[in-house]
mmCIF file of C-alpha atoms and ligand atoms in Angstrom:
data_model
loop_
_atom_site.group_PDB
_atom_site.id
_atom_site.type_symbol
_atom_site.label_atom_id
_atom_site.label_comp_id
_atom_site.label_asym_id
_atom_site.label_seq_id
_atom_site.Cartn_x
_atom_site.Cartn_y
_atom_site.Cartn_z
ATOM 1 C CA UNK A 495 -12.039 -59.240 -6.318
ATOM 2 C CA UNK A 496 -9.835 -59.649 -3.466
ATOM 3 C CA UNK A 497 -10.786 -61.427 -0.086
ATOM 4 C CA UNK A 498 -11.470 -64.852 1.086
ATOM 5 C CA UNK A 499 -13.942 -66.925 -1.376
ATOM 6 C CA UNK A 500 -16.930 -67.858 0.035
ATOM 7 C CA UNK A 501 -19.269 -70.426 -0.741
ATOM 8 C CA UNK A 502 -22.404 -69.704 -2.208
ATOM 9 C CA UNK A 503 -24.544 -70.794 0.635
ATOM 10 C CA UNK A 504 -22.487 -68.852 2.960
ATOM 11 C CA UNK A 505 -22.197 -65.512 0.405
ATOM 12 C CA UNK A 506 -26.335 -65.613 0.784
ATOM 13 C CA UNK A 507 -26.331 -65.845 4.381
ATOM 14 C CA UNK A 508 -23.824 -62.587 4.670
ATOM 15 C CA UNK A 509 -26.043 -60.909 2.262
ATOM 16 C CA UNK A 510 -28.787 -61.420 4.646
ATOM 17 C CA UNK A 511 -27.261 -59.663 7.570
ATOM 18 C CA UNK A 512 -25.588 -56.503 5.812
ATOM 19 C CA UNK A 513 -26.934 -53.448 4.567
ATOM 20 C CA UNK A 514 -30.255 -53.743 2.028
ATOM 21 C CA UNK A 515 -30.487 -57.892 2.646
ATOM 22 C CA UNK A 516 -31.439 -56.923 6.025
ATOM 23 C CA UNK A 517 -34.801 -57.637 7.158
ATOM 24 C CA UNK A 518 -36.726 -55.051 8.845
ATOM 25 C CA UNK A 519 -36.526 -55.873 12.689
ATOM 26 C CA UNK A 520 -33.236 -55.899 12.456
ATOM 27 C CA UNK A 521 -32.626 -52.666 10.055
ATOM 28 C CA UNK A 522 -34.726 -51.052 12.870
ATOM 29 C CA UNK A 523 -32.471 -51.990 15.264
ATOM 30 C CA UNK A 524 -29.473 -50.095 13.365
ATOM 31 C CA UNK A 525 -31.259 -47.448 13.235
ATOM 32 C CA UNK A 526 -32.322 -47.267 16.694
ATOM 33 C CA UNK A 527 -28.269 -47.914 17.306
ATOM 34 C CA UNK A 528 -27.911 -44.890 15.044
ATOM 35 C CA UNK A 529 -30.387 -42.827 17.308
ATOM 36 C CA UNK A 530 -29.198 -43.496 20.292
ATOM 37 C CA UNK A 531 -25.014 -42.404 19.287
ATOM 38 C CA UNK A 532 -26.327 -39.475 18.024
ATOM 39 C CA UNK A 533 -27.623 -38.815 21.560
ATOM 40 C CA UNK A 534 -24.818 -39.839 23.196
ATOM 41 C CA UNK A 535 -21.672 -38.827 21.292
ATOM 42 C CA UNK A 536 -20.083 -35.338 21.292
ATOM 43 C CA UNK A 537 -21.552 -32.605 19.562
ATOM 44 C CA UNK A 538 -18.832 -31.610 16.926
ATOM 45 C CA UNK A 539 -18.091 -31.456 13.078
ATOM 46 C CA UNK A 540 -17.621 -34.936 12.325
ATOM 47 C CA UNK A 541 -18.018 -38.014 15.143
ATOM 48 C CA UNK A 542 -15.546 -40.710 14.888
ATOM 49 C CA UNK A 543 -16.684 -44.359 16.074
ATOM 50 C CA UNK A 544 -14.437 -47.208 16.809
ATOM 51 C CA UNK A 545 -16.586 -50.800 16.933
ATOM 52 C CA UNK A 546 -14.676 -53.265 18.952
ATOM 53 C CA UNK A 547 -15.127 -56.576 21.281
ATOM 54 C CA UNK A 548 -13.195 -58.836 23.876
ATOM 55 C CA UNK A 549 -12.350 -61.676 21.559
ATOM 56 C CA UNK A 550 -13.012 -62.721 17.745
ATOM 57 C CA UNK A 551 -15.945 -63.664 15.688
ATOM 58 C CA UNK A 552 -18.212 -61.312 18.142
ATOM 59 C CA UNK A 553 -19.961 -59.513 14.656
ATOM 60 C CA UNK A 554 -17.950 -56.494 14.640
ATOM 61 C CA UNK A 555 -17.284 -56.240 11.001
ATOM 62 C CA UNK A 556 -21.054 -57.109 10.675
ATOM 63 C CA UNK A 557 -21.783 -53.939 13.083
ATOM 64 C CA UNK A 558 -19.570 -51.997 11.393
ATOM 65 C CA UNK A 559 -21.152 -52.139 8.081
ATOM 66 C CA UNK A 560 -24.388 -52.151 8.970
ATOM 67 C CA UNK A 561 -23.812 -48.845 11.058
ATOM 68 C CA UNK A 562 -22.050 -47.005 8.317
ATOM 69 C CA UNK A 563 -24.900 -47.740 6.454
ATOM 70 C CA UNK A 564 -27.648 -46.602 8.232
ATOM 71 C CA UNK A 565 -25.795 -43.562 8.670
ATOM 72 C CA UNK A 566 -25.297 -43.125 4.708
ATOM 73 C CA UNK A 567 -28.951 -43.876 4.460
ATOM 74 C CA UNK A 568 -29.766 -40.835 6.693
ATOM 75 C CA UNK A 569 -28.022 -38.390 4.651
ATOM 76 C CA UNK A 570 -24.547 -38.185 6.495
ATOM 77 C CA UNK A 571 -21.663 -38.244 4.749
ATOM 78 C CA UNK A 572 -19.783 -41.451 6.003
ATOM 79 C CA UNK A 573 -16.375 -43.274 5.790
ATOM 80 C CA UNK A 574 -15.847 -46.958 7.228
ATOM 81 C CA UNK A 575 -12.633 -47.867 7.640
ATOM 82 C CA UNK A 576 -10.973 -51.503 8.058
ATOM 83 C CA UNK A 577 -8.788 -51.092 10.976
ATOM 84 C CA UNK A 578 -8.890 -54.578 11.693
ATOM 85 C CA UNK A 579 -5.722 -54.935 9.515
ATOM 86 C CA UNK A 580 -4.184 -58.466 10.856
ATOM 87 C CA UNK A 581 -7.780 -60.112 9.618
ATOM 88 C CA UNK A 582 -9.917 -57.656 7.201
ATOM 89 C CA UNK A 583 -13.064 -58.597 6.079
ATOM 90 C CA UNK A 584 -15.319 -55.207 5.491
ATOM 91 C CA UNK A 585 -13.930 -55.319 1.955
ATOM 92 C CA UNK A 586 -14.806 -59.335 1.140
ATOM 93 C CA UNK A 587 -18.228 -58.662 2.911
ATOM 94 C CA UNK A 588 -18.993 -55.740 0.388
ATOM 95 C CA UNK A 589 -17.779 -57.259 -2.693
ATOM 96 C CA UNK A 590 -15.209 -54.847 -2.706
ATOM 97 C CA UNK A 591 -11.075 -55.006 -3.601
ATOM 98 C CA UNK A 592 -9.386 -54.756 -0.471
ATOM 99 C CA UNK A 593 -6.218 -53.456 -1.429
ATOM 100 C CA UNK A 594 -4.704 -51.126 -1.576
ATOM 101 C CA UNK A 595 -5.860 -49.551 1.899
ATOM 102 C CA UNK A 596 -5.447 -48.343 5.306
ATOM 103 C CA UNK A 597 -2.182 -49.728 5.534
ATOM 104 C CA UNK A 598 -1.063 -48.418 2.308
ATOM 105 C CA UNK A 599 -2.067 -44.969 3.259
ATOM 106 C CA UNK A 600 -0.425 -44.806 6.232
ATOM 107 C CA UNK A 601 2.878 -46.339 4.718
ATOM 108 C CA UNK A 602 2.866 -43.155 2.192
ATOM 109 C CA UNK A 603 2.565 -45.854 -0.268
ATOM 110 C CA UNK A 604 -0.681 -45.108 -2.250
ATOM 111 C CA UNK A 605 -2.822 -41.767 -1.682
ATOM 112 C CA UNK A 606 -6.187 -41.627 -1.027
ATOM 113 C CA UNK A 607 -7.627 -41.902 -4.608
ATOM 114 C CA UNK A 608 -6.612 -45.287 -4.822
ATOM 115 C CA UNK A 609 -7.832 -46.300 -1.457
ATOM 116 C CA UNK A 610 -10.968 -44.988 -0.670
ATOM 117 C CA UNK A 611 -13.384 -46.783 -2.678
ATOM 118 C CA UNK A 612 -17.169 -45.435 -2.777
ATOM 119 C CA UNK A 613 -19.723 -47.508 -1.846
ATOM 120 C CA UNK A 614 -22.483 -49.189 -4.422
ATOM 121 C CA UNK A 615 -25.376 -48.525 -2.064
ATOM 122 C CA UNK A 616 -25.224 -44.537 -1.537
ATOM 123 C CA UNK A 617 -22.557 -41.941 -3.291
ATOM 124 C CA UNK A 618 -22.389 -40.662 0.927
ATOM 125 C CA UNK A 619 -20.645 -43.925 1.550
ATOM 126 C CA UNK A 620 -16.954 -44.257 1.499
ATOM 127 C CA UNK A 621 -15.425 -47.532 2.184
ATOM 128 C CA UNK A 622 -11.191 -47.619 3.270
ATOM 129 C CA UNK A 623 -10.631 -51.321 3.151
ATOM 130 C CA UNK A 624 -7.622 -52.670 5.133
ATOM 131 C CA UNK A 625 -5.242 -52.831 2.082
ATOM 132 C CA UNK A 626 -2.113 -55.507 2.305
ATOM 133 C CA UNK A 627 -1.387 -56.945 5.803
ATOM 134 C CA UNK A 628 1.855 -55.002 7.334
ATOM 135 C CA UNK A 629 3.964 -56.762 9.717
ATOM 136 C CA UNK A 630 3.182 -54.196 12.421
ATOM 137 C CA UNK A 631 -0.466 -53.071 12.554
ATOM 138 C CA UNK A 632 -0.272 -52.047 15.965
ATOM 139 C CA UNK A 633 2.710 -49.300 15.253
ATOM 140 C CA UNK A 634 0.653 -48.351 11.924
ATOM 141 C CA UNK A 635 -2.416 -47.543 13.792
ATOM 142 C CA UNK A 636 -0.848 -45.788 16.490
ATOM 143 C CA UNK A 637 1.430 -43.313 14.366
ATOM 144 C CA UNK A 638 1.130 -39.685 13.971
ATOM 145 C CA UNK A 639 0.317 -40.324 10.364
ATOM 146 C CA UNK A 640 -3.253 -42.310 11.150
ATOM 147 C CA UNK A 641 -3.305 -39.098 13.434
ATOM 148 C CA UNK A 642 -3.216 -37.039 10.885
ATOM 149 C CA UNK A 643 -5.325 -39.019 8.565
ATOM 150 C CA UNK A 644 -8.052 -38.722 10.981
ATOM 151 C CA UNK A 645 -7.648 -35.298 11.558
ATOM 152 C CA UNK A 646 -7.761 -34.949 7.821
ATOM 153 C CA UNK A 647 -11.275 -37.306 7.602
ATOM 154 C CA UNK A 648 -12.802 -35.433 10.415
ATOM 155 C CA UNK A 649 -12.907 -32.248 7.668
ATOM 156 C CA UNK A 650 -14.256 -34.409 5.395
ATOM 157 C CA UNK A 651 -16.945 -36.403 6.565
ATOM 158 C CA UNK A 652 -20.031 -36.341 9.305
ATOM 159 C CA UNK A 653 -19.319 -40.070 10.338
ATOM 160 C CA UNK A 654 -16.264 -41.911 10.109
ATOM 161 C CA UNK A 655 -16.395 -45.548 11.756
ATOM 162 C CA UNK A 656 -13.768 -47.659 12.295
ATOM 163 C CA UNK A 657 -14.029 -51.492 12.547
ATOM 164 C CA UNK A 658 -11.217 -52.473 15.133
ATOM 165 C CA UNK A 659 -9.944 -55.550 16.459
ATOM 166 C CA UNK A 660 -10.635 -57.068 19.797
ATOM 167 C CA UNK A 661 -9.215 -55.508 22.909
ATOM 168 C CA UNK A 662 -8.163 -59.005 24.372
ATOM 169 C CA UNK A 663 -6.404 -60.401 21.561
ATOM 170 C CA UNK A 664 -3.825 -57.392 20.517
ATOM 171 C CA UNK A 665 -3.329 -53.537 20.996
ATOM 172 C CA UNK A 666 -4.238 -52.370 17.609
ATOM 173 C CA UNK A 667 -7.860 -51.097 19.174
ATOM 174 C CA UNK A 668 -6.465 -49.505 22.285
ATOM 175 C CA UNK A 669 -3.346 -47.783 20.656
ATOM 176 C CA UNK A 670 -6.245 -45.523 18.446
ATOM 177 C CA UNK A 671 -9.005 -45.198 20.581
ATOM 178 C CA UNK A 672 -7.563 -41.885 21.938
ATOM 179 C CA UNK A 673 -8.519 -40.411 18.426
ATOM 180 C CA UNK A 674 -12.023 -42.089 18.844
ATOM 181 C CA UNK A 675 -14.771 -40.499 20.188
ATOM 182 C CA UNK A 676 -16.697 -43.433 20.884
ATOM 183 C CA UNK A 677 -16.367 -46.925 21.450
ATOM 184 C CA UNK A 678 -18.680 -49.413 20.568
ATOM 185 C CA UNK A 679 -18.030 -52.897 22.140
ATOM 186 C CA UNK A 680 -19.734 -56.169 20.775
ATOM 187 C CA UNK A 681 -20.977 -58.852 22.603
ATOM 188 C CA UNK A 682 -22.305 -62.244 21.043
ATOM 189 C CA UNK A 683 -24.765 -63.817 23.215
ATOM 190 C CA UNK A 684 -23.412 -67.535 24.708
ATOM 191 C CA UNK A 685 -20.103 -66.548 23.260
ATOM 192 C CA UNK A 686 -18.336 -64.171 24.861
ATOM 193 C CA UNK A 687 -16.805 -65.110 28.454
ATOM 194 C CA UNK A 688 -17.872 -62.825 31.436
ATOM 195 C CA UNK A 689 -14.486 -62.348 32.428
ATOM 196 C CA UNK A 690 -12.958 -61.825 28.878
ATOM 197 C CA UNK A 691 -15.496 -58.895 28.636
ATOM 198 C CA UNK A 692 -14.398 -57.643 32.147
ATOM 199 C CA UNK A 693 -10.979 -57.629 31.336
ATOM 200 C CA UNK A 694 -11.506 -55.957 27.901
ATOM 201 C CA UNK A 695 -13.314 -52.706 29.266
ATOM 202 C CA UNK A 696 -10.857 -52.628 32.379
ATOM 203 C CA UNK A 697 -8.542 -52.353 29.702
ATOM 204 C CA UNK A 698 -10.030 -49.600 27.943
ATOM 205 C CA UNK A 699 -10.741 -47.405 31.016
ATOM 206 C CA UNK A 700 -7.391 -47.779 32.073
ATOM 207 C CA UNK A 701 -5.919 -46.145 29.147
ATOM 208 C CA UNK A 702 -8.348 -43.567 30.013
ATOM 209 C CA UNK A 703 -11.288 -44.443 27.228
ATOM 210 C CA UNK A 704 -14.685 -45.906 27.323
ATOM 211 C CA UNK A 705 -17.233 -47.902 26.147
ATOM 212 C CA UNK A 706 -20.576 -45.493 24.615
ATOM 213 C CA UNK A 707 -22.797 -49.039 25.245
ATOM 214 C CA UNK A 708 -22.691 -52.127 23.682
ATOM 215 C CA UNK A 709 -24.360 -53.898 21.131
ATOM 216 C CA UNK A 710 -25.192 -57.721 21.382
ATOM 217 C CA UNK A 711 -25.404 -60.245 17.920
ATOM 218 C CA UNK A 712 -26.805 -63.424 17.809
ATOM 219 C CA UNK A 713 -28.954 -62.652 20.612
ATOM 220 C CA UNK A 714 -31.696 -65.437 21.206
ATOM 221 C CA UNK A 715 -35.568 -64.419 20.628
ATOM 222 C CA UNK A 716 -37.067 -63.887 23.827
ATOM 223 C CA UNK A 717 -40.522 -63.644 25.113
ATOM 224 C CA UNK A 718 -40.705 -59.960 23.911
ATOM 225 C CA UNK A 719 -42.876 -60.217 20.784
ATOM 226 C CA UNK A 720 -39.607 -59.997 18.562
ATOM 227 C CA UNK A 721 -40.459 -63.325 17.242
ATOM 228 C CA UNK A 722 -39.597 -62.251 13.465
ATOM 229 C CA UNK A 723 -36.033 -60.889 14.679
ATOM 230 C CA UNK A 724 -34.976 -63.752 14.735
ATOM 231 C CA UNK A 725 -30.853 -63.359 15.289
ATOM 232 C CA UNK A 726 -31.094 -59.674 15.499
ATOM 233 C CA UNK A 727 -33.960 -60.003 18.423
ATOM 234 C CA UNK A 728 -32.571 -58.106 21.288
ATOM 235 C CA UNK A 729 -29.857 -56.374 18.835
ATOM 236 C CA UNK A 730 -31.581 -52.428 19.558
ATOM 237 C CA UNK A 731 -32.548 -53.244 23.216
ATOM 238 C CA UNK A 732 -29.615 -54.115 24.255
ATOM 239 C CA UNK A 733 -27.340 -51.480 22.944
ATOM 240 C CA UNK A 734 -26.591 -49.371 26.055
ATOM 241 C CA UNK A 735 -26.600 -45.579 26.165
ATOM 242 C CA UNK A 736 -23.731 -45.735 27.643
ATOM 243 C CA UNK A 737 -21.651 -43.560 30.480
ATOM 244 C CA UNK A 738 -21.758 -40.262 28.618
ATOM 245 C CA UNK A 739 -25.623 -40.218 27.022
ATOM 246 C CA UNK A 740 -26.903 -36.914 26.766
ATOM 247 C CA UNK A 741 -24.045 -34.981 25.396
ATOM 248 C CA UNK A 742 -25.715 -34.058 22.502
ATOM 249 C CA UNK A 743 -27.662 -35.297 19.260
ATOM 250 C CA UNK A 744 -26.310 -34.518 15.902
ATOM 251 C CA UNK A 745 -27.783 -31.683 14.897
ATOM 252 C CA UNK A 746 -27.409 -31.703 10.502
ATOM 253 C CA UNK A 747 -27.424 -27.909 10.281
ATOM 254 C CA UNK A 748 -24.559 -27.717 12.297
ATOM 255 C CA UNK A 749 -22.617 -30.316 11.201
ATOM 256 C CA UNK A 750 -20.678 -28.707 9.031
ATOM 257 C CA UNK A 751 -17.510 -26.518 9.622
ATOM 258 C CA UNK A 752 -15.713 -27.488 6.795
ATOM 259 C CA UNK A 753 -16.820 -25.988 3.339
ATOM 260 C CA UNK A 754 -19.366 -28.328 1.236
ATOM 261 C CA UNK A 755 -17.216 -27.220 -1.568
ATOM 262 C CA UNK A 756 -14.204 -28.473 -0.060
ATOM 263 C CA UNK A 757 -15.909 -31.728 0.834
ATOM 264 C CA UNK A 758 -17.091 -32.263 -2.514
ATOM 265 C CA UNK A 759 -13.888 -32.093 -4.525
ATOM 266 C CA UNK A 760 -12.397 -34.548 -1.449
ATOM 267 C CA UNK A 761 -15.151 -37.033 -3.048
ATOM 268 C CA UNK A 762 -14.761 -36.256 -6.480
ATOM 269 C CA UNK A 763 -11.074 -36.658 -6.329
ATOM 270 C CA UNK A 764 -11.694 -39.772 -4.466
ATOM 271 C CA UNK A 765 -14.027 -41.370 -6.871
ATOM 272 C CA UNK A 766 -12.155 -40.310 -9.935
ATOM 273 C CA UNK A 767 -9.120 -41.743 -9.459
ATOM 274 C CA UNK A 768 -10.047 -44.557 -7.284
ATOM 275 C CA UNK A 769 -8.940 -47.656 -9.066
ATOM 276 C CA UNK A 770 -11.547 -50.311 -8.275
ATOM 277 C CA UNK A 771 -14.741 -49.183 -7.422
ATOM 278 C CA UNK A 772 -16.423 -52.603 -8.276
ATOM 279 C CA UNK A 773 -20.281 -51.974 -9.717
ATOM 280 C CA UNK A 774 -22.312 -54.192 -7.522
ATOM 281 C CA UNK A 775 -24.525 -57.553 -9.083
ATOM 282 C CA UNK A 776 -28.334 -57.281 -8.538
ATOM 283 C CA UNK A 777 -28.556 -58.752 -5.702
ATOM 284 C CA UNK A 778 -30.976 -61.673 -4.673
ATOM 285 C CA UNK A 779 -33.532 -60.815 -1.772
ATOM 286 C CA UNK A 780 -33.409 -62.819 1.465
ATOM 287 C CA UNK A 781 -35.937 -61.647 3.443
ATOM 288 C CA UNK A 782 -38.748 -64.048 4.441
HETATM 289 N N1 ATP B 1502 -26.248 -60.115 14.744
HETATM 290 C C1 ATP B 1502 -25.769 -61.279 14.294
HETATM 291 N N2 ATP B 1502 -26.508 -62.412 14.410
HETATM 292 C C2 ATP B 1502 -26.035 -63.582 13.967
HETATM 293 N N3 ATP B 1502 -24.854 -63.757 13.370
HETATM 294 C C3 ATP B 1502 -24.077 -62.672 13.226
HETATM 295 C C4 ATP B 1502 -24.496 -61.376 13.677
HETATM 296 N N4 ATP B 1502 -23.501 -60.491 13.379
HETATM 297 C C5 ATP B 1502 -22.519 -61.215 12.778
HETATM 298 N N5 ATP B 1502 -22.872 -62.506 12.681
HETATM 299 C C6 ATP B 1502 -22.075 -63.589 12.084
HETATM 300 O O1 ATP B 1502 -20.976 -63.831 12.946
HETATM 301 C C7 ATP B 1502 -19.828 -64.129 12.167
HETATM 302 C C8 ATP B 1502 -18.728 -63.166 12.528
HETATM 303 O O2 ATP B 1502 -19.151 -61.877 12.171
HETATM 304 P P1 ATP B 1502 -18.132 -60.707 11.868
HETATM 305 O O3 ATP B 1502 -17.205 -61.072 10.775
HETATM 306 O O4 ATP B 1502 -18.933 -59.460 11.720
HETATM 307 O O5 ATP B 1502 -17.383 -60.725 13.265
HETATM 308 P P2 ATP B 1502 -16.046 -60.004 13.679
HETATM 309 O O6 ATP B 1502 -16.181 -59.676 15.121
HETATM 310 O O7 ATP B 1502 -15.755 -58.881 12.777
HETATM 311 O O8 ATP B 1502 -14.995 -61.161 13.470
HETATM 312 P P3 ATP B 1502 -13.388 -61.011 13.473
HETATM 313 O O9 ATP B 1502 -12.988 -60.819 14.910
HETATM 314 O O10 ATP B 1502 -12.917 -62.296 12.911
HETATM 315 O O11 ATP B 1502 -13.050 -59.829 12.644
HETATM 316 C C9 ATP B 1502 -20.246 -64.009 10.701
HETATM 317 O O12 ATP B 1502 -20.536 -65.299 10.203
HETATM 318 C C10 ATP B 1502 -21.488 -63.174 10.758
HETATM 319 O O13 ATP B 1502 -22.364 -63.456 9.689
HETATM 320 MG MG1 MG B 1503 -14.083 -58.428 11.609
#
């Protein structure tokens, strides 16, 4: 398994903020996230979201994962991709091997097969992990070729979600957010500077994009009655519906331009050749 080793402590606490180690306040609160994009993004074949922030460490690799799976969970067919390709981590976090990947593809290096791992929560769930770190991320992201894998993804899937990195630190997240439907940005409560943020979204309207809301971690438990969030207390109320709520809510029946067929032998193909689709342990429960 590739990635960063964590210690055991450490693995535990991860486990207990992604996907089934969740606890329920805060798998609510995806799935109020969930609600509230599907009211606010586009109405079209497949919705592309990009999850970003002002500065490091903010929880958008957390976001990430947790969104892609509470979409999976809801039936859509997703695919969460490490974009983040100077510091992945979607791969380590899900037990996964991390290479090869995104930056593979996009080389012409490896084809999808070997990327595209599936997930070992739902067969709906398609992980792209980063894959080896290029010297030029920023040139990789913004080529015609990510273009075109996009393109290619938005045939393929309902959701595709793409875990970027910060605005403020390089141009990796605002060379691609052209392709990206919707923004996401992440906020972490007494973390984030005030003008850092400011700067990061005057940033991203300048290049003519835009932030759907925002989602804040690590949020302290206020005088709500979310006493049992705990770090996830304010996580749903504070994700914004953003400038361009009301467009439309995804609508299943509709969802689908492309052929099932054709979708299916994508993830067939995909699974079958995929090198290193790693079965998952039995995992420990954390919830209190
Ligand atoms: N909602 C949350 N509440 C508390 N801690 C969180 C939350 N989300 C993430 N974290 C923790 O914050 C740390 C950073 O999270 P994560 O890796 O998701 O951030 P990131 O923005 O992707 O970081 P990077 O910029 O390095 O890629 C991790 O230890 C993670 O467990
Ligand atoms: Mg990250």
């Amino acid at each position: 398994m590739a990635g960063k080793r964590l210690s055991a402590k450490e693995a535990l606490r991860q486990k207990s903020m992604l996907c089934e180690g969740l606890n329920f306040a805060a798998s609510e609160a995806y799935k109020l996230l969930r609600t509230n994009l599907q009211f606010s993004l586009p109405e079209k074949n497949c919705q592309v979201i990009g999850i970003t922030s002002s500065v490091r460490g903010e929880g958008k690799s957390t976001t990430s994962i947790n969104l892609a799976y509470t979409f999976a969970q809801s039936g859509k067919r997703v695919l969460l991709i490490d974009a983040d390709m100077r510091l992945p981590s979607v791969a380590a976090k899900l037990e996964l091997k991390s290479t090869p990947g995104l930056s593979n593809l996009i080389a012409g290096l490896r084809n999808e097969g070997h990327c595209i791992r599936q997930s070992a929560q739902f067969n709906n769930w398609y992980i792209l992990p980063a894959g080896d770190i290029p010297p030029n991320p920023s040139e990789l992201l913004g080529s015609e070729r990510m273009h075109t894998l996009l393109q290619h993804y938005e045939e393929i899937f309902d959701v595709v979600i793409l875990d970027l990195p910060p605005i403020n630190i390089v141009a990796d997240a605002l060379v691609i957010s052209k392709w990206i439907d919707g923004l996401i940005g992440v906020v972490r409560q007494n973390y984030t500077d005030r003008r850092a943020l400011a700067d990061c979204m005057y940033q991203v309207e300048k290049l003519g994009s835009h932030f759907l809301g925002f989602v804040m971690t690590d949020a302290a438990v206020g005088e709500s009655g979310y006493k049992n969030y705990s770090k996830y207390g304010k996580y749903g109320k504070k994700y914004g519906y953003g400038y361009d709520y009301g467009y439309a809510y995804d609508n299943a029946e509709n969802s689908s331009k492309t052929s099932d067929s054709k979708k299916k032998a994508f993830l067939d193909a995909a699974v079958e050749e995929s090198v290193s689709v790693e079965p998952k342990e039995e995992e420990q429960k954390t919830d209190e």
